[in-house]
Short mmCIF file of N, CA and C in Angstrom, two decimals:
data_model
loop_
_atom_site.label_atom_id
_atom_site.label_comp_id
_atom_site.label_asym_id
_atom_site.label_seq_id
_atom_site.Cartn_x
_atom_site.Cartn_y
_atom_site.Cartn_z
N GLN H 14 -9.94 -15.79 8.41
CA GLN H 14 -9.42 -15.31 7.14
C GLN H 14 -9.04 -13.84 7.28
N VAL H 15 -7.89 -13.49 6.73
CA VAL H 15 -7.40 -12.12 6.84
C VAL H 15 -8.10 -11.25 5.80
N GLN H 16 -8.64 -10.16 6.24
CA GLN H 16 -9.30 -9.21 5.34
C GLN H 16 -8.63 -7.85 5.50
N LEU H 17 -8.10 -7.33 4.40
CA LEU H 17 -7.50 -6.00 4.39
C LEU H 17 -8.46 -5.03 3.73
N VAL H 18 -8.52 -3.83 4.28
CA VAL H 18 -9.43 -2.82 3.75
C VAL H 18 -8.65 -1.54 3.49
N GLU H 19 -8.68 -1.09 2.24
CA GLU H 19 -8.06 0.18 1.90
C GLU H 19 -9.12 1.28 1.94
N SER H 20 -8.68 2.47 2.23
CA SER H 20 -9.54 3.64 2.17
C SER H 20 -8.68 4.87 1.87
N GLY H 21 -9.34 5.95 1.54
CA GLY H 21 -8.63 7.20 1.33
C GLY H 21 -8.47 7.61 -0.12
N GLY H 22 -8.89 6.75 -1.03
CA GLY H 22 -8.82 7.13 -2.44
C GLY H 22 -9.87 8.17 -2.78
N GLY H 23 -9.79 8.66 -3.99
CA GLY H 23 -10.76 9.66 -4.43
C GLY H 23 -10.23 10.46 -5.59
N LEU H 24 -10.88 11.59 -5.81
CA LEU H 24 -10.53 12.49 -6.90
C LEU H 24 -9.69 13.64 -6.34
N VAL H 25 -8.58 13.92 -6.97
CA VAL H 25 -7.71 15.00 -6.52
C VAL H 25 -7.12 15.70 -7.74
N GLN H 26 -6.85 16.97 -7.61
CA GLN H 26 -6.27 17.72 -8.71
C GLN H 26 -4.77 17.43 -8.81
N PRO H 27 -4.21 17.59 -9.99
CA PRO H 27 -2.76 17.44 -10.13
C PRO H 27 -2.02 18.33 -9.14
N GLY H 28 -0.99 17.78 -8.53
CA GLY H 28 -0.25 18.50 -7.50
C GLY H 28 -0.80 18.30 -6.10
N GLY H 29 -1.97 17.70 -6.00
CA GLY H 29 -2.59 17.48 -4.70
C GLY H 29 -2.06 16.27 -3.98
N SER H 30 -2.67 16.00 -2.82
CA SER H 30 -2.22 14.90 -1.96
C SER H 30 -3.40 14.04 -1.52
N LEU H 31 -3.09 12.80 -1.25
CA LEU H 31 -4.03 11.88 -0.65
C LEU H 31 -3.27 10.99 0.32
N ARG H 32 -3.97 10.52 1.34
CA ARG H 32 -3.38 9.52 2.22
C ARG H 32 -4.24 8.27 2.18
N LEU H 33 -3.65 7.19 1.72
CA LEU H 33 -4.34 5.91 1.70
C LEU H 33 -4.09 5.16 3.01
N SER H 34 -5.11 4.47 3.45
CA SER H 34 -5.01 3.68 4.68
C SER H 34 -5.24 2.21 4.37
N CYS H 35 -4.56 1.37 5.09
CA CYS H 35 -4.74 -0.07 4.98
C CYS H 35 -4.92 -0.60 6.40
N GLU H 36 -6.06 -1.23 6.61
CA GLU H 36 -6.35 -1.78 7.94
C GLU H 36 -6.82 -3.23 7.79
N ALA H 37 -6.55 -4.01 8.83
CA ALA H 37 -7.07 -5.37 8.87
C ALA H 37 -8.38 -5.35 9.64
N SER H 38 -9.35 -6.08 9.15
CA SER H 38 -10.64 -6.13 9.85
C SER H 38 -10.43 -6.74 11.23
N GLU H 39 -11.26 -6.31 12.19
CA GLU H 39 -11.12 -6.81 13.55
C GLU H 39 -11.28 -8.32 13.61
N ALA H 40 -12.14 -8.83 12.79
CA ALA H 40 -12.37 -10.28 12.79
C ALA H 40 -11.14 -11.04 12.32
N SER H 41 -10.27 -10.36 11.56
CA SER H 41 -9.06 -11.02 11.05
C SER H 41 -8.08 -11.33 12.17
N ARG H 42 -8.10 -10.49 13.21
CA ARG H 42 -7.13 -10.61 14.30
C ARG H 42 -5.71 -10.71 13.75
N PHE H 43 -5.42 -9.82 12.84
CA PHE H 43 -4.16 -9.83 12.11
C PHE H 43 -3.39 -8.58 12.48
N ASN H 44 -2.25 -8.75 13.12
CA ASN H 44 -1.46 -7.62 13.56
C ASN H 44 -0.53 -7.20 12.42
N LEU H 45 -0.87 -6.11 11.78
CA LEU H 45 -0.09 -5.67 10.62
C LEU H 45 1.37 -5.41 10.97
N ASP H 46 1.63 -5.03 12.20
CA ASP H 46 2.99 -4.69 12.60
C ASP H 46 3.94 -5.88 12.48
N HIS H 47 3.42 -7.09 12.52
CA HIS H 47 4.28 -8.28 12.50
C HIS H 47 4.63 -8.74 11.10
N TYR H 48 4.09 -8.04 10.10
CA TYR H 48 4.23 -8.51 8.73
C TYR H 48 4.67 -7.40 7.79
N ALA H 49 5.38 -7.79 6.76
CA ALA H 49 5.69 -6.83 5.71
C ALA H 49 4.40 -6.44 4.99
N ILE H 50 4.30 -5.16 4.66
CA ILE H 50 3.13 -4.63 3.97
C ILE H 50 3.58 -3.90 2.72
N GLY H 51 2.88 -4.10 1.65
CA GLY H 51 3.20 -3.42 0.40
C GLY H 51 2.01 -2.67 -0.16
N TRP H 52 2.32 -1.64 -0.92
CA TRP H 52 1.30 -0.91 -1.68
C TRP H 52 1.59 -1.10 -3.16
N PHE H 53 0.54 -1.39 -3.91
CA PHE H 53 0.64 -1.63 -5.33
C PHE H 53 -0.44 -0.83 -6.04
N ARG H 54 -0.27 -0.69 -7.34
CA ARG H 54 -1.34 -0.09 -8.13
C ARG H 54 -1.47 -0.84 -9.45
N HIS H 55 -2.63 -0.71 -10.02
CA HIS H 55 -2.92 -1.43 -11.24
C HIS H 55 -3.56 -0.49 -12.25
N PHE H 56 -2.92 -0.42 -13.41
CA PHE H 56 -3.48 0.32 -14.53
C PHE H 56 -4.20 -0.66 -15.44
N PRO H 57 -5.34 -0.31 -15.97
CA PRO H 57 -6.04 -1.22 -16.88
C PRO H 57 -5.15 -1.67 -18.04
N GLY H 58 -5.10 -2.96 -18.25
CA GLY H 58 -4.33 -3.49 -19.35
C GLY H 58 -2.85 -3.64 -19.10
N LYS H 59 -2.43 -3.32 -17.86
CA LYS H 59 -1.00 -3.41 -17.53
C LYS H 59 -0.83 -4.28 -16.29
N GLU H 60 0.41 -4.67 -16.07
CA GLU H 60 0.72 -5.46 -14.87
C GLU H 60 0.68 -4.57 -13.63
N ARG H 61 0.42 -5.23 -12.52
CA ARG H 61 0.43 -4.52 -11.24
C ARG H 61 1.82 -3.99 -10.94
N GLU H 62 1.88 -2.79 -10.40
CA GLU H 62 3.15 -2.13 -10.12
C GLU H 62 3.33 -1.99 -8.61
N GLY H 63 4.46 -2.45 -8.10
CA GLY H 63 4.80 -2.25 -6.70
C GLY H 63 5.27 -0.82 -6.48
N LEU H 64 4.69 -0.14 -5.50
CA LEU H 64 5.01 1.27 -5.25
C LEU H 64 5.90 1.45 -4.03
N SER H 65 5.52 0.79 -2.95
CA SER H 65 6.21 1.01 -1.69
C SER H 65 5.94 -0.18 -0.77
N CYS H 66 6.89 -0.43 0.12
CA CYS H 66 6.67 -1.48 1.10
C CYS H 66 7.42 -1.15 2.38
N ILE H 67 7.00 -1.79 3.46
CA ILE H 67 7.65 -1.61 4.75
C ILE H 67 7.78 -2.97 5.42
N GLY H 68 8.96 -3.24 5.93
CA GLY H 68 9.19 -4.50 6.60
C GLY H 68 8.46 -4.57 7.93
N SER H 69 8.45 -5.75 8.55
CA SER H 69 7.77 -5.90 9.83
C SER H 69 8.35 -4.95 10.87
N GLY H 70 7.53 -4.59 11.85
CA GLY H 70 7.92 -3.55 12.79
C GLY H 70 8.09 -2.26 12.01
N ASN H 71 8.95 -1.40 12.44
CA ASN H 71 9.26 -0.22 11.61
C ASN H 71 10.51 -0.54 10.81
N GLY H 72 10.35 -1.52 9.97
CA GLY H 72 11.46 -2.03 9.19
C GLY H 72 11.82 -1.13 8.03
N SER H 73 12.70 -1.60 7.23
CA SER H 73 13.15 -0.83 6.07
C SER H 73 11.99 -0.57 5.13
N THR H 74 12.08 0.56 4.48
CA THR H 74 11.07 0.93 3.51
C THR H 74 11.70 1.02 2.13
N TYR H 75 10.90 0.75 1.12
CA TYR H 75 11.37 0.81 -0.25
C TYR H 75 10.31 1.50 -1.11
N TYR H 76 10.81 2.18 -2.14
CA TYR H 76 9.92 2.90 -3.04
C TYR H 76 10.33 2.66 -4.47
N ALA H 77 9.31 2.57 -5.31
CA ALA H 77 9.59 2.53 -6.74
C ALA H 77 10.10 3.89 -7.20
N ASP H 78 10.89 3.89 -8.24
CA ASP H 78 11.44 5.16 -8.75
C ASP H 78 10.32 6.12 -9.13
N SER H 79 9.20 5.58 -9.57
CA SER H 79 8.10 6.43 -10.04
C SER H 79 7.47 7.25 -8.92
N VAL H 80 7.68 6.83 -7.66
CA VAL H 80 7.05 7.56 -6.55
C VAL H 80 8.05 8.03 -5.51
N LYS H 81 9.30 7.69 -5.68
CA LYS H 81 10.31 8.07 -4.70
C LYS H 81 10.36 9.58 -4.55
N GLY H 82 10.36 10.04 -3.32
CA GLY H 82 10.38 11.47 -3.05
C GLY H 82 9.00 12.10 -2.99
N ARG H 83 7.99 11.38 -3.44
CA ARG H 83 6.62 11.90 -3.42
C ARG H 83 5.74 11.15 -2.43
N HIS H 84 6.03 9.86 -2.23
CA HIS H 84 5.19 9.04 -1.37
C HIS H 84 5.96 8.63 -0.12
N THR H 85 5.21 8.43 0.96
CA THR H 85 5.81 7.97 2.22
C THR H 85 4.93 6.90 2.83
N ILE H 86 5.53 5.77 3.15
CA ILE H 86 4.80 4.69 3.80
C ILE H 86 5.10 4.72 5.29
N SER H 87 4.10 4.44 6.11
CA SER H 87 4.29 4.48 7.56
C SER H 87 3.29 3.56 8.24
N ARG H 88 3.55 3.29 9.50
CA ARG H 88 2.66 2.46 10.32
C ARG H 88 2.09 3.28 11.47
N ASP H 89 0.89 2.91 11.89
CA ASP H 89 0.32 3.39 13.15
C ASP H 89 -0.12 2.13 13.89
N ASN H 90 0.73 1.66 14.76
CA ASN H 90 0.46 0.39 15.42
C ASN H 90 -0.74 0.47 16.36
N ALA H 91 -0.97 1.63 16.92
CA ALA H 91 -2.12 1.79 17.81
C ALA H 91 -3.43 1.56 17.06
N LYS H 92 -3.41 1.90 15.78
CA LYS H 92 -4.61 1.73 14.95
C LYS H 92 -4.52 0.50 14.06
N ASN H 93 -3.41 -0.23 14.19
CA ASN H 93 -3.21 -1.40 13.35
C ASN H 93 -3.42 -1.05 11.88
N ALA H 94 -2.72 -0.02 11.47
CA ALA H 94 -2.89 0.50 10.12
C ALA H 94 -1.54 0.80 9.48
N VAL H 95 -1.53 0.79 8.17
CA VAL H 95 -0.39 1.23 7.38
C VAL H 95 -0.90 2.29 6.41
N TYR H 96 -0.15 3.35 6.25
CA TYR H 96 -0.56 4.47 5.41
C TYR H 96 0.39 4.65 4.24
N LEU H 97 -0.15 5.22 3.20
CA LEU H 97 0.67 5.68 2.08
C LEU H 97 0.29 7.13 1.83
N GLN H 98 1.17 8.03 2.23
CA GLN H 98 0.98 9.44 1.97
C GLN H 98 1.48 9.74 0.57
N MET H 99 0.60 10.25 -0.26
CA MET H 99 0.95 10.52 -1.65
C MET H 99 0.87 12.02 -1.91
N ASN H 100 1.97 12.60 -2.27
CA ASN H 100 2.05 14.04 -2.55
C ASN H 100 2.41 14.28 -4.00
N SER H 101 2.20 15.52 -4.42
CA SER H 101 2.55 15.92 -5.79
C SER H 101 2.00 14.94 -6.81
N LEU H 102 0.73 14.63 -6.67
CA LEU H 102 0.12 13.63 -7.54
C LEU H 102 0.04 14.12 -8.97
N LYS H 103 0.19 13.17 -9.89
CA LYS H 103 0.17 13.47 -11.32
C LYS H 103 -0.96 12.70 -11.97
N ARG H 104 -1.35 13.14 -13.15
CA ARG H 104 -2.43 12.45 -13.85
C ARG H 104 -2.10 10.97 -14.06
N GLU H 105 -0.84 10.69 -14.31
CA GLU H 105 -0.44 9.31 -14.55
C GLU H 105 -0.45 8.44 -13.29
N ASP H 106 -0.76 9.04 -12.14
CA ASP H 106 -0.93 8.25 -10.92
C ASP H 106 -2.33 7.67 -10.82
N THR H 107 -3.20 8.03 -11.74
CA THR H 107 -4.56 7.51 -11.72
C THR H 107 -4.56 6.00 -11.91
N ALA H 108 -5.13 5.27 -10.93
CA ALA H 108 -5.10 3.81 -10.93
C ALA H 108 -5.91 3.32 -9.75
N ILE H 109 -6.04 2.00 -9.66
CA ILE H 109 -6.59 1.37 -8.45
C ILE H 109 -5.40 0.98 -7.57
N TYR H 110 -5.47 1.35 -6.31
CA TYR H 110 -4.37 1.12 -5.38
C TYR H 110 -4.76 0.02 -4.39
N TYR H 111 -3.81 -0.87 -4.15
CA TYR H 111 -4.04 -2.01 -3.28
C TYR H 111 -2.97 -2.08 -2.20
N CYS H 112 -3.39 -2.50 -1.01
CA CYS H 112 -2.38 -2.89 -0.03
C CYS H 112 -2.37 -4.41 0.06
N ALA H 113 -1.24 -4.92 0.50
CA ALA H 113 -1.07 -6.36 0.57
C ALA H 113 -0.19 -6.70 1.78
N ALA H 114 -0.44 -7.86 2.36
CA ALA H 114 0.30 -8.28 3.55
C ALA H 114 0.96 -9.63 3.33
N ASP H 115 2.15 -9.74 3.86
CA ASP H 115 2.87 -11.00 3.87
C ASP H 115 2.17 -11.95 4.83
N SER H 116 2.43 -13.24 4.68
CA SER H 116 1.88 -14.21 5.62
C SER H 116 2.96 -14.83 6.49
N VAL H 117 4.21 -14.40 6.29
CA VAL H 117 5.34 -14.91 7.07
C VAL H 117 5.74 -13.83 8.06
N LEU H 118 5.89 -14.20 9.31
CA LEU H 118 6.21 -13.23 10.36
C LEU H 118 7.61 -12.65 10.21
N PHE H 119 7.71 -11.38 10.57
CA PHE H 119 9.00 -10.74 10.81
C PHE H 119 9.96 -10.82 9.63
N ARG H 120 9.50 -10.36 8.52
CA ARG H 120 10.35 -10.33 7.33
C ARG H 120 10.51 -8.90 6.84
N SER H 121 11.58 -8.69 6.13
CA SER H 121 11.73 -7.44 5.40
C SER H 121 10.83 -7.54 4.17
N CYS H 122 10.78 -6.46 3.41
CA CYS H 122 9.83 -6.44 2.29
C CYS H 122 10.53 -6.27 0.96
N GLU H 123 9.79 -6.66 -0.07
CA GLU H 123 10.23 -6.40 -1.44
C GLU H 123 9.04 -5.82 -2.20
N LEU H 124 9.32 -5.21 -3.32
CA LEU H 124 8.24 -4.64 -4.13
C LEU H 124 7.67 -5.64 -5.13
N SER H 125 7.99 -6.88 -4.96
CA SER H 125 7.45 -7.92 -5.84
C SER H 125 6.20 -8.52 -5.22
N ASP H 126 5.16 -8.70 -6.02
CA ASP H 126 3.90 -9.16 -5.44
C ASP H 126 3.94 -10.62 -4.99
N TRP H 127 4.96 -11.37 -5.36
CA TRP H 127 5.04 -12.76 -4.94
C TRP H 127 5.08 -12.91 -3.44
N GLN H 128 5.61 -11.88 -2.75
CA GLN H 128 5.80 -11.99 -1.30
C GLN H 128 4.48 -11.92 -0.53
N TYR H 129 3.44 -11.40 -1.15
CA TYR H 129 2.25 -11.03 -0.42
C TYR H 129 1.12 -12.02 -0.66
N THR H 130 0.50 -12.42 0.44
CA THR H 130 -0.57 -13.41 0.40
C THR H 130 -1.95 -12.79 0.46
N TYR H 131 -2.07 -11.75 1.25
CA TYR H 131 -3.39 -11.15 1.50
C TYR H 131 -3.48 -9.79 0.80
N TRP H 132 -4.59 -9.57 0.11
CA TRP H 132 -4.78 -8.36 -0.67
C TRP H 132 -6.10 -7.71 -0.32
N GLY H 133 -6.10 -6.38 -0.31
CA GLY H 133 -7.34 -5.65 -0.15
C GLY H 133 -8.11 -5.59 -1.45
N GLN H 134 -9.27 -4.95 -1.38
CA GLN H 134 -10.15 -4.89 -2.56
C GLN H 134 -9.79 -3.74 -3.49
N GLY H 135 -8.92 -2.86 -3.02
CA GLY H 135 -8.47 -1.74 -3.85
C GLY H 135 -9.28 -0.48 -3.62
N THR H 136 -8.64 0.64 -3.85
CA THR H 136 -9.30 1.94 -3.78
C THR H 136 -8.88 2.77 -4.98
N GLN H 137 -9.84 3.42 -5.60
CA GLN H 137 -9.58 4.17 -6.82
C GLN H 137 -8.97 5.53 -6.49
N VAL H 138 -7.90 5.86 -7.17
CA VAL H 138 -7.30 7.20 -7.11
C VAL H 138 -7.38 7.80 -8.50
N THR H 139 -8.00 8.97 -8.59
CA THR H 139 -8.13 9.67 -9.86
C THR H 139 -7.53 11.06 -9.72
N VAL H 140 -6.56 11.35 -10.56
CA VAL H 140 -5.91 12.65 -10.55
C VAL H 140 -6.33 13.38 -11.81
N SER H 141 -7.11 14.42 -11.62
CA SER H 141 -7.68 15.13 -12.77
C SER H 141 -8.09 16.52 -12.35
N SER H 142 -7.99 17.43 -13.31
CA SER H 142 -8.46 18.79 -13.04
C SER H 142 -9.89 18.98 -13.54
#
């Protein structure tokens, strides 16, 4: 069974930065590089929002308008990880952030959650002074 683990969330002041990491557990034997990966966030009482995604390999990347120019998604294949660098954070970025992986090999990505089969447990990001 594929297990994704997010890390890197926490408390940050407005204007600050965080880098979220998404890794597959060793037991999963899941090579993130072969699959599209997405980052999403969830606000209480609202639908999940797609923020950014990256296609298999160093494929095309996409960003939601709400984070474009502030966030950067990237891969580190040596570490079997995908990162979301978040800069210029705002109070309204406070949410639980999730990474998700496609189950179909070698696809480009979309910001729609239908594409993703495997989800992490989420990491809390709080932007507050």
